[in-house]
mmCIF file of C-alpha atoms and ligand atoms in Angstrom:
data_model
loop_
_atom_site.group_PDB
_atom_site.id
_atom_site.type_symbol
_atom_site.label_atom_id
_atom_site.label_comp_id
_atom_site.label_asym_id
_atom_site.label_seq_id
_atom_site.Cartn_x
_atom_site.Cartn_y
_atom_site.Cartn_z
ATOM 1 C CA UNK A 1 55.697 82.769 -142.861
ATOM 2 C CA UNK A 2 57.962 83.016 -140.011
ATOM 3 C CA UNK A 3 58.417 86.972 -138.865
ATOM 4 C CA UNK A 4 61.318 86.071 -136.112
ATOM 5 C CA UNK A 5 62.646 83.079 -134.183
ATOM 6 C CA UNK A 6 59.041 81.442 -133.115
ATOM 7 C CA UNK A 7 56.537 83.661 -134.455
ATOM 8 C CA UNK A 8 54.859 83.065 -137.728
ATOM 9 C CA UNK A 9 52.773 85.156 -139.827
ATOM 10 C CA UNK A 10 49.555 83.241 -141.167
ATOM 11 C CA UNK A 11 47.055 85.081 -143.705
ATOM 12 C CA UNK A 12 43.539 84.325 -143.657
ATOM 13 C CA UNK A 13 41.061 85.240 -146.742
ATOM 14 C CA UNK A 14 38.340 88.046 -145.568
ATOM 15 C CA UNK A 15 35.445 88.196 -148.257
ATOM 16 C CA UNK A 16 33.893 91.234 -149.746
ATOM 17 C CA UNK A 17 36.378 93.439 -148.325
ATOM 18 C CA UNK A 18 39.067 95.316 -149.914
ATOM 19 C CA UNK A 19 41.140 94.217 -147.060
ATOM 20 C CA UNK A 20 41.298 90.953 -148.594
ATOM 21 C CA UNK A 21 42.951 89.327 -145.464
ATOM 22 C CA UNK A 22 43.737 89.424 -141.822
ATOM 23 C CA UNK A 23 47.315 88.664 -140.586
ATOM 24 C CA UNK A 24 46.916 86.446 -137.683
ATOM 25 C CA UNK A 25 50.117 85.708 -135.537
ATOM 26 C CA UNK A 26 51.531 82.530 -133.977
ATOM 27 C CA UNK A 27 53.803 82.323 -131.191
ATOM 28 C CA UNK A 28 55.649 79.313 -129.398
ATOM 29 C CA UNK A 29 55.272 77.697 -126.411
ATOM 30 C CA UNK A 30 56.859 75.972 -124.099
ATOM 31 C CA UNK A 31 53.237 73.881 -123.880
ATOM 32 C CA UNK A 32 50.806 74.877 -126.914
ATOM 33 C CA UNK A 33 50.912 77.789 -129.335
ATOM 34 C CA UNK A 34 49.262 81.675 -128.265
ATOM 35 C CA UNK A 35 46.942 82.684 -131.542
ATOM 36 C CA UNK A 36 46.927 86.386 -131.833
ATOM 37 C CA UNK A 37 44.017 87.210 -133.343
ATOM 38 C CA UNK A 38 41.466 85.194 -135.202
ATOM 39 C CA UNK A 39 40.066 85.613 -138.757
ATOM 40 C CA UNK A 40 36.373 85.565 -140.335
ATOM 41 C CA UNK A 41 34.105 82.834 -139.662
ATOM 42 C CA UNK A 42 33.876 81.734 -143.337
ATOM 43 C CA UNK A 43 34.924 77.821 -144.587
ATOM 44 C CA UNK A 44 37.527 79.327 -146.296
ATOM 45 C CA UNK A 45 39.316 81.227 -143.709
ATOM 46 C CA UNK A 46 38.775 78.142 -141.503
ATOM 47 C CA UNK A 47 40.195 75.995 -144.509
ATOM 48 C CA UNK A 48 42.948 78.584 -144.598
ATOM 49 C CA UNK A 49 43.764 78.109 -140.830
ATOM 50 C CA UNK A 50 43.924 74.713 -140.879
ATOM 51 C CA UNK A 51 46.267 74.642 -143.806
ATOM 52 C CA UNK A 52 48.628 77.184 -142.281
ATOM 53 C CA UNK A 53 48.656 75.300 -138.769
ATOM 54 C CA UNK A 54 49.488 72.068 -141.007
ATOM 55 C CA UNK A 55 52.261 73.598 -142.511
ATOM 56 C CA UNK A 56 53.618 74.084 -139.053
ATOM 57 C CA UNK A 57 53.216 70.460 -137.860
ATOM 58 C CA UNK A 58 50.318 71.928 -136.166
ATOM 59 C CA UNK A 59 46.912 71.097 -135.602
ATOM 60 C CA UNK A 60 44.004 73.046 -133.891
ATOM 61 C CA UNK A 61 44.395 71.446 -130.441
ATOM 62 C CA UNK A 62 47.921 72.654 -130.490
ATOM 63 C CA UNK A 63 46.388 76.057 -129.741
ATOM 64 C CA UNK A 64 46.938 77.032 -126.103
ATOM 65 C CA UNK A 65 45.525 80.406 -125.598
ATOM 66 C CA UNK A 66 44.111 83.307 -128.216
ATOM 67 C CA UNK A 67 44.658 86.848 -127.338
ATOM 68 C CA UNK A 68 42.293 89.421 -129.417
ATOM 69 C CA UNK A 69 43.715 92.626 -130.882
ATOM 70 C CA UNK A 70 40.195 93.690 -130.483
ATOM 71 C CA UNK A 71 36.615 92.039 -130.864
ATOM 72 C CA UNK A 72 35.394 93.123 -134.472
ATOM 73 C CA UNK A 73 34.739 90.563 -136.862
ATOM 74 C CA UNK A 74 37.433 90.269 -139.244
ATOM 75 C CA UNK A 75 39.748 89.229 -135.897
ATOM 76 C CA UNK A 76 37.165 87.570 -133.540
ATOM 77 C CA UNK A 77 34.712 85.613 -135.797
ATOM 78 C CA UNK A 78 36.628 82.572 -135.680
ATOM 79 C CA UNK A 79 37.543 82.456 -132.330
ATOM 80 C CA UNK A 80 34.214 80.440 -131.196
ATOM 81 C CA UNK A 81 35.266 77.929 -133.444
ATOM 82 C CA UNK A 82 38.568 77.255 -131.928
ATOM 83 C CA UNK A 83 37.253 77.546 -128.445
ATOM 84 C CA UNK A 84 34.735 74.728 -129.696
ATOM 85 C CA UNK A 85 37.461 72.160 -131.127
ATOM 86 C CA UNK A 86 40.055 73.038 -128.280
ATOM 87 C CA UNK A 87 37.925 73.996 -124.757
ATOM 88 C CA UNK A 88 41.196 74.515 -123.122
ATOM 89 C CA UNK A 89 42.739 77.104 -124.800
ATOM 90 C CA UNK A 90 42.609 80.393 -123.119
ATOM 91 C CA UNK A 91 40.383 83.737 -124.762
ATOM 92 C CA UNK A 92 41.806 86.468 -123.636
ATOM 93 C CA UNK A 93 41.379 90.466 -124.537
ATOM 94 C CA UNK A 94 40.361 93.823 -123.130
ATOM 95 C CA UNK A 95 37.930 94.449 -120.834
ATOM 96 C CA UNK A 96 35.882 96.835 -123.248
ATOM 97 C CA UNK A 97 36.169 94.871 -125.994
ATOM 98 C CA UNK A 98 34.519 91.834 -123.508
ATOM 99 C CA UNK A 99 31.981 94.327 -122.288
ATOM 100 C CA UNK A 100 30.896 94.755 -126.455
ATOM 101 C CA UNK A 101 30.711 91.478 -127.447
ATOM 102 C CA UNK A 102 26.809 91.201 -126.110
ATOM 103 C CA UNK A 103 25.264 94.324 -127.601
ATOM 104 C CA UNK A 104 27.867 94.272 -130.756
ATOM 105 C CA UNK A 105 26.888 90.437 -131.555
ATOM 106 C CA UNK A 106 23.777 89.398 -129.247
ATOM 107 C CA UNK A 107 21.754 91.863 -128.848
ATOM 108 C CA UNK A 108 22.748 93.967 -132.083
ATOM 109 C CA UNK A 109 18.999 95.096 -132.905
ATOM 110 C CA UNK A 110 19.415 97.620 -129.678
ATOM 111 C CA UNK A 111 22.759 99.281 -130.822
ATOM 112 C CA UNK A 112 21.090 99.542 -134.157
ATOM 113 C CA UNK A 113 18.221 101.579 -132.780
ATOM 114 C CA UNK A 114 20.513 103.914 -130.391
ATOM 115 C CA UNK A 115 22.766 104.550 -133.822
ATOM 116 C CA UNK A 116 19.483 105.790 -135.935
ATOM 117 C CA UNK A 117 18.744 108.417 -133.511
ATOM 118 C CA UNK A 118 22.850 109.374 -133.360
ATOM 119 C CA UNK A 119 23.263 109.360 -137.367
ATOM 120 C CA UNK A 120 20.010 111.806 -136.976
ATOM 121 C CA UNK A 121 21.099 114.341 -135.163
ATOM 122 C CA UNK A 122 24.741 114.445 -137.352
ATOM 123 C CA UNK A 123 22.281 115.290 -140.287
ATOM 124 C CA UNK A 124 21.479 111.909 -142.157
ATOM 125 C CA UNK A 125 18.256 112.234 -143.828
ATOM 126 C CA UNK A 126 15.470 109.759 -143.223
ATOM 127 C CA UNK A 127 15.625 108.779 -146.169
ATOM 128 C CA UNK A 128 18.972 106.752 -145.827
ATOM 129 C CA UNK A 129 18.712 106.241 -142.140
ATOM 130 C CA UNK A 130 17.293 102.448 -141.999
ATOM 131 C CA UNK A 131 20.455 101.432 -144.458
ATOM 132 C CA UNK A 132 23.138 103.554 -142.797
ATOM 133 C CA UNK A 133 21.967 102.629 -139.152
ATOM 134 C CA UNK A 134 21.971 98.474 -140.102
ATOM 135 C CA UNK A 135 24.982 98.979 -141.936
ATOM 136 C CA UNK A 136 27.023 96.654 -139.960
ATOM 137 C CA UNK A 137 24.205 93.730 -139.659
ATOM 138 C CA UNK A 138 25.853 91.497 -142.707
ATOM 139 C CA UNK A 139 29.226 91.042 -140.840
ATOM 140 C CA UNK A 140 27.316 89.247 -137.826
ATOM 141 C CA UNK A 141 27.050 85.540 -139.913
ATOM 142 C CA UNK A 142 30.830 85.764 -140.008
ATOM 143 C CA UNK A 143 31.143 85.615 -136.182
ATOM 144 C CA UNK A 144 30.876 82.641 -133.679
ATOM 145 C CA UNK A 145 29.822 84.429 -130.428
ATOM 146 C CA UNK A 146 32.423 83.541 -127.240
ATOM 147 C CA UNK A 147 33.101 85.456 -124.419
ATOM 148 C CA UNK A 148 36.582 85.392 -122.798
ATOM 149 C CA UNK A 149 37.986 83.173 -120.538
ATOM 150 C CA UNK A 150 40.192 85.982 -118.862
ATOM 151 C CA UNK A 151 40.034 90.012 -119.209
ATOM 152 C CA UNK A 152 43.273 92.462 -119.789
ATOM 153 C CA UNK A 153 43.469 95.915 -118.289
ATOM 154 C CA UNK A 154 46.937 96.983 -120.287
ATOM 155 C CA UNK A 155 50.127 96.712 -118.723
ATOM 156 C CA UNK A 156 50.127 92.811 -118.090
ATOM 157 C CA UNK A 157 52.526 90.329 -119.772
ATOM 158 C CA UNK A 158 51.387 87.487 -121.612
ATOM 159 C CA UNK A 159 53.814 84.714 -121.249
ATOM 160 C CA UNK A 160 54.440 81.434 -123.637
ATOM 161 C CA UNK A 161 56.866 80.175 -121.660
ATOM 162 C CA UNK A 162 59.221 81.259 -125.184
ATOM 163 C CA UNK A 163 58.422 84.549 -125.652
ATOM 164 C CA UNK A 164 56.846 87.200 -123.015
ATOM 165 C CA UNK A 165 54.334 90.132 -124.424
ATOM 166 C CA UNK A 166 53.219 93.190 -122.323
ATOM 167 C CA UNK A 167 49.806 93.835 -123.358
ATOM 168 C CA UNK A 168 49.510 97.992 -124.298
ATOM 169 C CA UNK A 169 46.332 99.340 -124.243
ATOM 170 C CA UNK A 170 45.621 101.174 -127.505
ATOM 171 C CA UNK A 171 41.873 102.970 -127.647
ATOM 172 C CA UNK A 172 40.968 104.667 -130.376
ATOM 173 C CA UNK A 173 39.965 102.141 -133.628
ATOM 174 C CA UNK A 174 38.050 100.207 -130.568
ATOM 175 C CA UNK A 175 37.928 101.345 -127.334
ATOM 176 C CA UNK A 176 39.583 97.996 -126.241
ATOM 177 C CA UNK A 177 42.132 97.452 -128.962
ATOM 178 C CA UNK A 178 45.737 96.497 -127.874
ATOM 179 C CA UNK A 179 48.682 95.977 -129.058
ATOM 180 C CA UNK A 180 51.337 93.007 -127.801
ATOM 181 C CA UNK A 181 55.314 93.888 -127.415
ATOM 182 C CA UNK A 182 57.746 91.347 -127.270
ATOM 183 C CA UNK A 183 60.758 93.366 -125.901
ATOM 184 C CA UNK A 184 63.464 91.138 -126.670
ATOM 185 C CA UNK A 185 63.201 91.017 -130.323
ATOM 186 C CA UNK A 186 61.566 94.197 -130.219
ATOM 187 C CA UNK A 187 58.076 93.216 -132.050
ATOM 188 C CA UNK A 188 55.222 94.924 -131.807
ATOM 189 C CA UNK A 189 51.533 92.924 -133.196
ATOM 190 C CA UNK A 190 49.758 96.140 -133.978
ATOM 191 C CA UNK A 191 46.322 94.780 -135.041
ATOM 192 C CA UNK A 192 44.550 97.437 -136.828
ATOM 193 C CA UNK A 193 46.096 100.561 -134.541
ATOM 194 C CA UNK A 194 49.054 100.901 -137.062
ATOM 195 C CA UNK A 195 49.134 99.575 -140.428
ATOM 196 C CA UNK A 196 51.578 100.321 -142.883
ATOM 197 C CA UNK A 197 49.187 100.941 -145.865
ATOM 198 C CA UNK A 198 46.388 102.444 -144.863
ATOM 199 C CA UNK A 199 44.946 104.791 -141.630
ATOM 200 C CA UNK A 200 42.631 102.857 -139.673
ATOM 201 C CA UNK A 201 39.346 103.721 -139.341
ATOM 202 C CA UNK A 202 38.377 105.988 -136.055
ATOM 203 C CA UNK A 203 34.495 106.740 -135.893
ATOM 204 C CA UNK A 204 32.340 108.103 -133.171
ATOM 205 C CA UNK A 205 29.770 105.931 -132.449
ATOM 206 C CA UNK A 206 27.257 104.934 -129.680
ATOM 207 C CA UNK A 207 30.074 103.268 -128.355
ATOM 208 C CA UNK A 208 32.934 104.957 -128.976
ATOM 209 C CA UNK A 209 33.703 107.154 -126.226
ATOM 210 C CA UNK A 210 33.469 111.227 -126.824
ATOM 211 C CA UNK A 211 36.608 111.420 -128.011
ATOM 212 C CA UNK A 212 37.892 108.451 -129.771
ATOM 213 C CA UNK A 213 40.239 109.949 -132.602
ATOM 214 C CA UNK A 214 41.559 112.017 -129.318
ATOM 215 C CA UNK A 215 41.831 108.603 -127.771
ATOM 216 C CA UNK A 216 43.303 107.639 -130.876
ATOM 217 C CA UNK A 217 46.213 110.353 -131.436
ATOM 218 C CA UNK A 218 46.816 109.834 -128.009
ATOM 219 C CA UNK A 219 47.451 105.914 -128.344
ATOM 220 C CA UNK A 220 50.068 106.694 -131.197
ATOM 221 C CA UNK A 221 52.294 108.895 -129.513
ATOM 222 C CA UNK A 222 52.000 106.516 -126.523
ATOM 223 C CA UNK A 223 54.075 104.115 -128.973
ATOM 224 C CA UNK A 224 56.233 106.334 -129.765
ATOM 225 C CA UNK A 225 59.140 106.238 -128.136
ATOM 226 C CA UNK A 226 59.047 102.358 -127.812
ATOM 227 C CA UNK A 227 62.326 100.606 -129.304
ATOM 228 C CA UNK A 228 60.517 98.459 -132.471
ATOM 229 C CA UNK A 229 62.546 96.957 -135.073
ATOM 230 C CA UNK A 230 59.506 94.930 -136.557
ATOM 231 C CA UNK A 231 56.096 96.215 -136.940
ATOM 232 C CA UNK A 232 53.252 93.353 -137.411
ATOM 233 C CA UNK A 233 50.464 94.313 -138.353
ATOM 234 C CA UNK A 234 46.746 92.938 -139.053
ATOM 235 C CA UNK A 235 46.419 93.748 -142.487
ATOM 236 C CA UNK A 236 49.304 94.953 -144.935
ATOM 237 C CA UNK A 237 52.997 93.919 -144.802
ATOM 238 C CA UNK A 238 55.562 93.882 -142.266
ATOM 239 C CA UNK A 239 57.391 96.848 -142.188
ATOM 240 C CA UNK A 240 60.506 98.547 -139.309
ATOM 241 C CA UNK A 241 60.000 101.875 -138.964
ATOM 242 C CA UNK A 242 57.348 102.553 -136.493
ATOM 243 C CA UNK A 243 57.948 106.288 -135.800
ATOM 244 C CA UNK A 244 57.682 107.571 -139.530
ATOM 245 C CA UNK A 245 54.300 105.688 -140.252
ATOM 246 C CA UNK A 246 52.905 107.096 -136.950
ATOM 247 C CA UNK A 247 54.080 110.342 -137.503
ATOM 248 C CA UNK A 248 52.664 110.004 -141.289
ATOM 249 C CA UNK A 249 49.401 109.241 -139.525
ATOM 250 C CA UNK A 250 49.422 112.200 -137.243
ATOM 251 C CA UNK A 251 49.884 114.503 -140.248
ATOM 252 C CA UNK A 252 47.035 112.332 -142.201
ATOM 253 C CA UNK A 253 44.386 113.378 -139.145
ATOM 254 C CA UNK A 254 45.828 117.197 -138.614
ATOM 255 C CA UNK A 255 45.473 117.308 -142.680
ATOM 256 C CA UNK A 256 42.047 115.710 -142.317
ATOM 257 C CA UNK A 257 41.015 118.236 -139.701
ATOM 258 C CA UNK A 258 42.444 121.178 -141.645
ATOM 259 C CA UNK A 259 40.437 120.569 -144.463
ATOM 260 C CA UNK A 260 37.315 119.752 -142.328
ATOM 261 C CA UNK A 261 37.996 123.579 -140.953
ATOM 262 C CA UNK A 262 38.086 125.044 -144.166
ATOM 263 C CA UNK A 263 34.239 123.075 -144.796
ATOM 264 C CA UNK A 264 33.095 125.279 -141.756
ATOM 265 C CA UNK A 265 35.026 128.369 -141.684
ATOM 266 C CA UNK A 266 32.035 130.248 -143.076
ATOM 267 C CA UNK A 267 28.663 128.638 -141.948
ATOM 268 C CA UNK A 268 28.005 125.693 -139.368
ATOM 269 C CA UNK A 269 27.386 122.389 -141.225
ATOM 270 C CA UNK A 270 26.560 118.893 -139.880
ATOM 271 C CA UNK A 271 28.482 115.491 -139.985
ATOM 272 C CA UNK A 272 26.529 114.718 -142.759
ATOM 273 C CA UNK A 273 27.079 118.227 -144.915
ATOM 274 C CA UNK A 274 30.461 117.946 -144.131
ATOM 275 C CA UNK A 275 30.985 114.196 -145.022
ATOM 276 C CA UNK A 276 29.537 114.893 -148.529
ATOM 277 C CA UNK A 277 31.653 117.786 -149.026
ATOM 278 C CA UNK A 278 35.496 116.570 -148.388
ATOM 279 C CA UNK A 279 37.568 114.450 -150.383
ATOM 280 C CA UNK A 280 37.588 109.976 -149.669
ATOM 281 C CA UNK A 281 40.474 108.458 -150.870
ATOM 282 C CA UNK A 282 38.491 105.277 -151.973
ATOM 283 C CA UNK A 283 38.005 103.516 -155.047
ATOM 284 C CA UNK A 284 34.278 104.730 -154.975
ATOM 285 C CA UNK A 285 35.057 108.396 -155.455
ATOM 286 C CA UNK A 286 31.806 109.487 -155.957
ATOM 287 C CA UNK A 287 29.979 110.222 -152.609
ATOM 288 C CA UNK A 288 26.244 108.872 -154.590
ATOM 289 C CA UNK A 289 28.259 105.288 -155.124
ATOM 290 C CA UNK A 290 29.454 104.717 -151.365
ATOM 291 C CA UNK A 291 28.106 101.827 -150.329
ATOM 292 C CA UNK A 292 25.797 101.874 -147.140
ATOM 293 C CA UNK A 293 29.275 100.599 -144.700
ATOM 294 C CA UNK A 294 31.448 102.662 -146.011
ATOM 295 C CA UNK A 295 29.499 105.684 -146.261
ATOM 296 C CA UNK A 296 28.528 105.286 -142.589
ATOM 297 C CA UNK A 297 31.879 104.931 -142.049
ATOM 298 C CA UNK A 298 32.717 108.209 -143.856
ATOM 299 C CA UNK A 299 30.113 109.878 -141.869
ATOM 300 C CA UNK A 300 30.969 108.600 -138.369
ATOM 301 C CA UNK A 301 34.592 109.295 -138.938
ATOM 302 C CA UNK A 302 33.778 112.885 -140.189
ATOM 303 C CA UNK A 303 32.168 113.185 -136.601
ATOM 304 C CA UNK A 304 35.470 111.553 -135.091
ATOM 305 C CA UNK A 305 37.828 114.913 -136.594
ATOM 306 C CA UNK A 306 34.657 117.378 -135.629
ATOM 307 C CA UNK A 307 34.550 116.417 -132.136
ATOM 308 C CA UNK A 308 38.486 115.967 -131.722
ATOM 309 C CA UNK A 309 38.363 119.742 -133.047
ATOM 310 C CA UNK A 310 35.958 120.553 -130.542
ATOM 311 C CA UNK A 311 37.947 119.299 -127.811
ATOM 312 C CA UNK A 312 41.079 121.039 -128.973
ATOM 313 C CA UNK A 313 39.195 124.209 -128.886
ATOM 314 C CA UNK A 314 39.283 124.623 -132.228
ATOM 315 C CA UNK A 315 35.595 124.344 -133.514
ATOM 316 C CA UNK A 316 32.103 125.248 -131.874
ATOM 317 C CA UNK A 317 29.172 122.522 -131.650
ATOM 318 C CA UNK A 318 25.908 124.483 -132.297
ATOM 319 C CA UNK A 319 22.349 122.018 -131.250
ATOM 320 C CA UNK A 320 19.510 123.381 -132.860
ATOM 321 C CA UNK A 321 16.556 121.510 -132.726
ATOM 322 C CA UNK A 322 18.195 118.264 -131.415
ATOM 323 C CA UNK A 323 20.010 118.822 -134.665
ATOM 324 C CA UNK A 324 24.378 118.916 -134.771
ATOM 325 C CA UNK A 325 26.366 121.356 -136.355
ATOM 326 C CA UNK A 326 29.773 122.839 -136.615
ATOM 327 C CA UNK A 327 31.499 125.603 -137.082
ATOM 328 C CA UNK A 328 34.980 126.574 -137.223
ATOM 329 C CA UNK A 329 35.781 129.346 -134.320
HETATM 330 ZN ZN1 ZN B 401 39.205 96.582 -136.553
HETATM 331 ZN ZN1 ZN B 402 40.922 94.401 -138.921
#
């Protein structure tokens, strides 16, 4: 589907997830196309790629150069496989997100054994602490590990020789994500830092930073201001007004941590406790039926809002033996 003059929407097929598919983008060149983004490593969504690049006249090798939103699966599994078919075309992304690939893809069994200990401490018991810390481990068959070919800090411009894109450096969801802006048509590729349907997921993790849904709220507002007349995002539809959905998302985390205040107003609780306690706005409503992903997810995210709180002065972290609470001051 083409968005605006040269750029062209493609969706590929993510499995299992209720996601159901990533939006990648393509954008002319003067010699070869720029891929944002990359999809699953499945047959389908490689099917699915090739089908969309056909529609186009295309073909794999007319891929010049793949820029990643950020390196988690569902938008850097199939970027091995391109790099395979066409050597020449250029990986680039974020320095952080580079600096994950090893112990996010390579060496995952170490990351798994720093996250038991974290999940500990925030109150999991040991009884669900083998699932919830190798939580992640199915989504590593749907990625090809590469490593890129050139590094972003933010601020640069990529340039097709068509259309120019200043890379913005958006931490929060990952602490490397970025967006791309193409000024004159006033575009913005969000990748999973705004979407139009749903509030991406910001968890505090082994490798998140100490403040990611700081880092977050922070990347948001940084967006703010910028002129945007289409909004393109990873997952969802299209959609034009930028400002209202971020401002909708603001008030979605300053709800969240409202309600996470009124969980500890009374007594200090832990990640966990306090996980179990609010209200998921998921399919699976009952806490018992979460499956191991998303319940991590609920947990790590519930962490996210309690240290964001913390830093805002609003809540007090009490460590009693090596164990994580909360309470609201
Ligand atoms: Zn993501
Ligand atoms: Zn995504």
């Amino acid at each position: 589907m083409e968005i605006s003059l040269g750029i062209h929407q493609l969706a590929l097929p993510i499995p299992n997830s209720p996601l159901k598919h990533i939006n990648c983008y393509l954008i002319e060149g003067n010699e070869g196309w720029l891929m944002v983004d990359t999809g699953w490593s499945t047959p389908t969504a490689l099917d699915s790629l090739q089908a969309g690049l056909k529609d186009l006249g295309l073909a794999l090798e007319d891929i010049a150069g793949i820029v990643l939103t950020h390196a988690h699966p569902d938008h850097f599994g199939l970027a091995g496989h391109i790099k395979q078919a066409v050597p020449q075309a250029e990986l680039v992304m974020h320095r952080w997100e580079s600096d994950l690939i090893e112990s996010r893809y390579v060496k995952f069994a170490e990351l798994r054994d720093k996250m038991a200990p974290m999940l500990l401490r925030h109150g999991v018991p040991h009884s669900e602490l083998r699932m919830l810390a190798s939580a992640s481990m199915p989504a590593l068959k749907y990625v090809i590990v590469v490593y890129p070919d050139r590094v972003l800090y933010g601020g640069e411009t990529v340039s097709t020789g068509v259309h120019n894109l200043e890379i913005i450096w958006t931490p929060g969801h990952s602490p490397g994500h970025i967006c791309l802006y193409e000024p004159v048509h006033q575009i913005l590729i969000t990748g999973d830092h705004v979407l139009g349907h749903i509030s991406p997921n910001v968890s505090y993790h082994v490798q998140s930073g100490d403040n990611p849904l700081g880092d977050y709220m922070y990347s948001l507002r940084k967006l703010l201001h910028l002129p945007v007349s289409k909004v393109l995002p990873a997952h969802g539809e299209v959609f034009s007004d930028l400002r209202a959905r971020i401002d909708q998302i603001l008030e979605h985390h300053e709800r969240r941590k409202a309600e996470i205040g009124q969980t500890i107003a009374s007594r200090p609780l832990n990640a966990y406790e306090v996980a179990c306690r609010i209200i998921w706005n998921v399919s699976e409503i009952d806490w018992a039926k979460f499956s191991p992903l998303l319940k991590r997810a609920a947990i790590t995210e519930t962490i996210a809002h309690l240290e964001c709180m913390r830093w805002e002065g609003r809540v007090e972290r009490v460590v009693e033996r090596d164990l994580v609470s909360y309470v609201l001051k």
